[in-house]
Tab-separated table of C-alpha atoms and ligand atoms in Angstrom:
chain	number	residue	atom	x	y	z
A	30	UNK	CA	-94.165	-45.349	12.854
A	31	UNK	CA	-91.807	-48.358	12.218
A	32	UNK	CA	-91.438	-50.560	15.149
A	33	UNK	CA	-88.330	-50.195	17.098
A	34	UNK	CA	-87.008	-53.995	16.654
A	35	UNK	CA	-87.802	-53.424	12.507
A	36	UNK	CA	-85.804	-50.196	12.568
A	37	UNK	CA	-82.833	-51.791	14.212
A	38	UNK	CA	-82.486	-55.143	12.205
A	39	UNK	CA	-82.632	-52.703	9.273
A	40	UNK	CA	-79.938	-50.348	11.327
A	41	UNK	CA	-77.793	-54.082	11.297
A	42	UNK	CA	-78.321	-55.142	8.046
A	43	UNK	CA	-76.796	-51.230	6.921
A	44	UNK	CA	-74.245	-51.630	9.548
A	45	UNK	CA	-72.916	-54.774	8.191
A	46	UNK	CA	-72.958	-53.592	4.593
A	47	UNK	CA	-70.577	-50.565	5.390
A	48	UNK	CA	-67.944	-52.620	7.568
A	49	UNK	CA	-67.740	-54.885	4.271
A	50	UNK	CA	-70.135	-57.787	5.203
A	51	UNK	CA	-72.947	-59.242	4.505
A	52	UNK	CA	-76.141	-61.208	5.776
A	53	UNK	CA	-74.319	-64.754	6.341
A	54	UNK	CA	-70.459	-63.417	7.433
A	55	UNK	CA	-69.686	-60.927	9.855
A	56	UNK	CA	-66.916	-57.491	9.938
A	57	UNK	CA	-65.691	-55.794	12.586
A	58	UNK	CA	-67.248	-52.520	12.763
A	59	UNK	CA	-64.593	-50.745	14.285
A	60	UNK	CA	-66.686	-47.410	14.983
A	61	UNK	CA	-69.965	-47.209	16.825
A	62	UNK	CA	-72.579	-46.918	13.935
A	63	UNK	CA	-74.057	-43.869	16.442
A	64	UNK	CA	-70.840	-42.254	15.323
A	65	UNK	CA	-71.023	-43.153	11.529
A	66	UNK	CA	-74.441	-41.780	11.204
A	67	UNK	CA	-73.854	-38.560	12.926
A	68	UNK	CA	-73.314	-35.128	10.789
A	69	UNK	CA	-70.266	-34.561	9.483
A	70	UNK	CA	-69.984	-31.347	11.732
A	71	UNK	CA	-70.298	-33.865	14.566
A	72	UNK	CA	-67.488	-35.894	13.490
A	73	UNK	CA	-69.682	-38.525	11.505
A	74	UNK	CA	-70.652	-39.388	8.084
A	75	UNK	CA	-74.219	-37.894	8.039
A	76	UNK	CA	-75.567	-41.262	6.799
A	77	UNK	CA	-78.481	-40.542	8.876
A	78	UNK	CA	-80.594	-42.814	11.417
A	79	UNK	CA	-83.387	-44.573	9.871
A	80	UNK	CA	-85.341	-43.322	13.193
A	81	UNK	CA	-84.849	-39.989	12.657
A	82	UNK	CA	-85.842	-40.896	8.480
A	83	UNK	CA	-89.073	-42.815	9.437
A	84	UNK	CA	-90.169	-39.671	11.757
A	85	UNK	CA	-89.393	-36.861	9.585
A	86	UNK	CA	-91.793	-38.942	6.902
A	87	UNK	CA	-94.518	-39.079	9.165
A	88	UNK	CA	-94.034	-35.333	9.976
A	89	UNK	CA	-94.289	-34.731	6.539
A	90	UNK	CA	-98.169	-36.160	6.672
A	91	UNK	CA	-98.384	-33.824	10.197
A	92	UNK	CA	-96.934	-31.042	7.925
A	93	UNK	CA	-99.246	-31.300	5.297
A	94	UNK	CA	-102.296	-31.747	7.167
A	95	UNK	CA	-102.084	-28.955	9.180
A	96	UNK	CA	-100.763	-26.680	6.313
A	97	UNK	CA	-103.478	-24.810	4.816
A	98	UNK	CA	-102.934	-22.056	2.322
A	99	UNK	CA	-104.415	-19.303	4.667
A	100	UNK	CA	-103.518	-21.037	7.810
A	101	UNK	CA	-101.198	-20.073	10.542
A	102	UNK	CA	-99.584	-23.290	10.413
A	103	UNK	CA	-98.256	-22.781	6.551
A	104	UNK	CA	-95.833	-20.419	8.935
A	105	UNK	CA	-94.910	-22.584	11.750
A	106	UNK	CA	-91.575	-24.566	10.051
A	107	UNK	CA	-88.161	-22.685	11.240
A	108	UNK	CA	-86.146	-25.617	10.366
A	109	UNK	CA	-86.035	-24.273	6.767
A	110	UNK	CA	-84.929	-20.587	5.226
A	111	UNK	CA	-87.953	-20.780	3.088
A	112	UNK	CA	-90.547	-21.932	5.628
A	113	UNK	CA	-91.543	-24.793	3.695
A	114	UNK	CA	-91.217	-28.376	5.440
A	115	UNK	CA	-88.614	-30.950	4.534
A	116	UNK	CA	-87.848	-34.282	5.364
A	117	UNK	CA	-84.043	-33.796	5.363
A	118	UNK	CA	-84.442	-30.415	7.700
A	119	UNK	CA	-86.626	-32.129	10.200
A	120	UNK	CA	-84.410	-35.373	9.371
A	121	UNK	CA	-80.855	-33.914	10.529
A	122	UNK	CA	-82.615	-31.713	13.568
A	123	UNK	CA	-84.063	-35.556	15.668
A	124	UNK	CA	-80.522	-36.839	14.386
A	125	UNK	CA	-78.166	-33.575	15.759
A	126	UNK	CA	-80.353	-34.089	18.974
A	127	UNK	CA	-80.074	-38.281	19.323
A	128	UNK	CA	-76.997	-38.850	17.666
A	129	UNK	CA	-73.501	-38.488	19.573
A	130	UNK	CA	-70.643	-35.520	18.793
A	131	UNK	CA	-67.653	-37.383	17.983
A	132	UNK	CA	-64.242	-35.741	19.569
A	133	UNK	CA	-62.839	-35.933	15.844
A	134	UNK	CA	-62.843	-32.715	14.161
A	135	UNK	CA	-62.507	-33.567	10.514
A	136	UNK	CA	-64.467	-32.567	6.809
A	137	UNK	CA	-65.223	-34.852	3.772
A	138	UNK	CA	-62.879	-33.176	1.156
A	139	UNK	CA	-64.962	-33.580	-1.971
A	140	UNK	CA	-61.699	-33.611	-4.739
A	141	UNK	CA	-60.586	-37.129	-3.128
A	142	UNK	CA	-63.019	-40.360	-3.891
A	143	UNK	CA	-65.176	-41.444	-0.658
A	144	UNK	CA	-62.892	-44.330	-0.006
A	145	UNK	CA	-60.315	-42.148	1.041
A	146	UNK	CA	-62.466	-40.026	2.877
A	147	UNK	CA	-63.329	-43.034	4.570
A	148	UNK	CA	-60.304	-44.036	5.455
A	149	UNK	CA	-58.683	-40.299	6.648
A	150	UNK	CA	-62.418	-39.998	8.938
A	151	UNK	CA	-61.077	-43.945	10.458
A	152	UNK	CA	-57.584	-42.299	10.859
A	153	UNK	CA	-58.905	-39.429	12.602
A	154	UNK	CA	-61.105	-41.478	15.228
A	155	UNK	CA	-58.009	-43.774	15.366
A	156	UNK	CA	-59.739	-47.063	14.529
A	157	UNK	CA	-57.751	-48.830	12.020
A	158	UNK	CA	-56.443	-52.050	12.355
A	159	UNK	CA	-53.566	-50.942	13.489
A	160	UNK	CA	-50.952	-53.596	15.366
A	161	UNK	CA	-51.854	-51.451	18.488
A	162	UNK	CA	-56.039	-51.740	18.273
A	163	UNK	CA	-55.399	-55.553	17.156
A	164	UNK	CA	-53.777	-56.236	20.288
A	165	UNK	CA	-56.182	-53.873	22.133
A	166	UNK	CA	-58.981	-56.126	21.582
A	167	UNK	CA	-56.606	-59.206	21.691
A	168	UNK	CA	-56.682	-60.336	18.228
A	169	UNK	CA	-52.628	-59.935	18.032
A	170	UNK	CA	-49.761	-60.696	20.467
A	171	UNK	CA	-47.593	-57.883	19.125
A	172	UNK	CA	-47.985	-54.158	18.950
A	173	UNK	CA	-44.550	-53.866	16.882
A	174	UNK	CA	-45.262	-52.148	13.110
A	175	UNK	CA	-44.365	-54.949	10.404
A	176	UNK	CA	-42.708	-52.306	8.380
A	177	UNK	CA	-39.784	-51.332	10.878
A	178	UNK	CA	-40.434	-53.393	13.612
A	179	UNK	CA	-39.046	-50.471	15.755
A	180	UNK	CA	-41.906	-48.632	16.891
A	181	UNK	CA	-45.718	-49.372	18.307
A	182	UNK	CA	-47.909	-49.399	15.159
A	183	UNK	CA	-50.554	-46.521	15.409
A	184	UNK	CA	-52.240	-44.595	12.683
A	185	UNK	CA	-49.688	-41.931	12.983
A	186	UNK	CA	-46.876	-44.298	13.089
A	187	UNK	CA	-47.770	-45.520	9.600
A	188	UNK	CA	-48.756	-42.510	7.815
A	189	UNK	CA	-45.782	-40.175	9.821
A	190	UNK	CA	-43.569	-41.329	11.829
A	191	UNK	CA	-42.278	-45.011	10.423
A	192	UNK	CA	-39.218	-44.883	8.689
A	193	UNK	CA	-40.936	-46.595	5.675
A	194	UNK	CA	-43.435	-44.180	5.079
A	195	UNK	CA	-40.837	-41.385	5.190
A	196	UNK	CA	-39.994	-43.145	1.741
A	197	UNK	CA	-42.925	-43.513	0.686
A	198	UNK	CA	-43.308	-39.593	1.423
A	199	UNK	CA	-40.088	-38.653	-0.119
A	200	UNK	CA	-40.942	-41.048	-3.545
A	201	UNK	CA	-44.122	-39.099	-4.196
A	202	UNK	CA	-42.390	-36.096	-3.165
A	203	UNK	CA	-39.484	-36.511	-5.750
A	204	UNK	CA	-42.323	-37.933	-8.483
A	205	UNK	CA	-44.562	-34.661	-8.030
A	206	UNK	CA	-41.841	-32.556	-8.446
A	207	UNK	CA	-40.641	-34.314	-11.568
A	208	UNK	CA	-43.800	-33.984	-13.213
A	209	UNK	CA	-44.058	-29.908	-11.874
A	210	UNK	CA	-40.350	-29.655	-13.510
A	211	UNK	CA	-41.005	-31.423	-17.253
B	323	ZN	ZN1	-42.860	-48.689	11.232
């Protein structure tokens, strides 16, 4: 079993990679890594907790120490269809049980790359750095969008309701159509 303080400087050092950072400088995560490694069902990423990882190793030692050919215990595993253990089964059970459900209900779509996945999963839990979340935590003095100026900058301001990405919209729009037409 990994010790608790290893499994947790490891948990920072991942942490920091996925916000953009590094060992020396510092990003804001702007979700609770809890939340990023939860299944995507949950409203996470299903990264996975290195806790849950190091246990479902070790169970895999259990597993195959008390799994005998002719023994009862070759039975006991209901975490997979075909009886046999697995890391990843045991793996996604500790995290489903220790890992929180996120109030965003949202799925990786698989035909865009993962940055944008990345970014619609942010949009969904609201946590970009929006005008509104910058002055939130204090880091601006204004909540006004710097497109329009006219409205408070959310995530659905940007993408929706902001007069500026209604062109945006409409450009695309008129450019997809084009290309549908020749
Ligand atoms: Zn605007």
């Amino acid at each position: 079993m990994a010790p608790i303080k290893v499994i947790k400087t490891l948990e920072k050092i991942r942490t920091r990679f996925f916000w953009g950072g590094d060992l020396e400088s510092r990003k804001m995560p702007w979700i609770a890594w809890e939340k990023v490694l939860a299944a995507k069902e949950r409203g996470g990423l299903r990264i996975g907790s290195l806790k849950a990882h190091n246990i479902a190793l070790l169970g895999k030692w259990w597993w195959k120490f008390k799994s005998y050919p002719d023994s009862t215990w070759a039975e006991v595993w209901s975490l997979e269809s075909s009886g046999v253990y697995s890391v990843a089964s045991l793996r996604i059970h500790i995290d489903t049980t220790i890992l929180p459900i996120s109030e965003c209900r949202w799925s990786w779509n698989y035909l865009i790359p993962g940055k944008l996945n990345i970014l619609a999963w942010r949009i969904c839990h609201g946590k970009l750095p929006s005008m509104v979340n910058l002055l939130k935590l204090g880091i601006s003095l204004s909540n006004l969008c710097k497109m329009c100026n006219g409205a408070p900058e959310t995530e659905e301001h940007v993408f929706v309701d902001c007069p500026v990405a209604h062109e945006v919209w409409q450009q695309i729009a008129k450019k997809g159509s084009r290309v549908t037409i020749g």
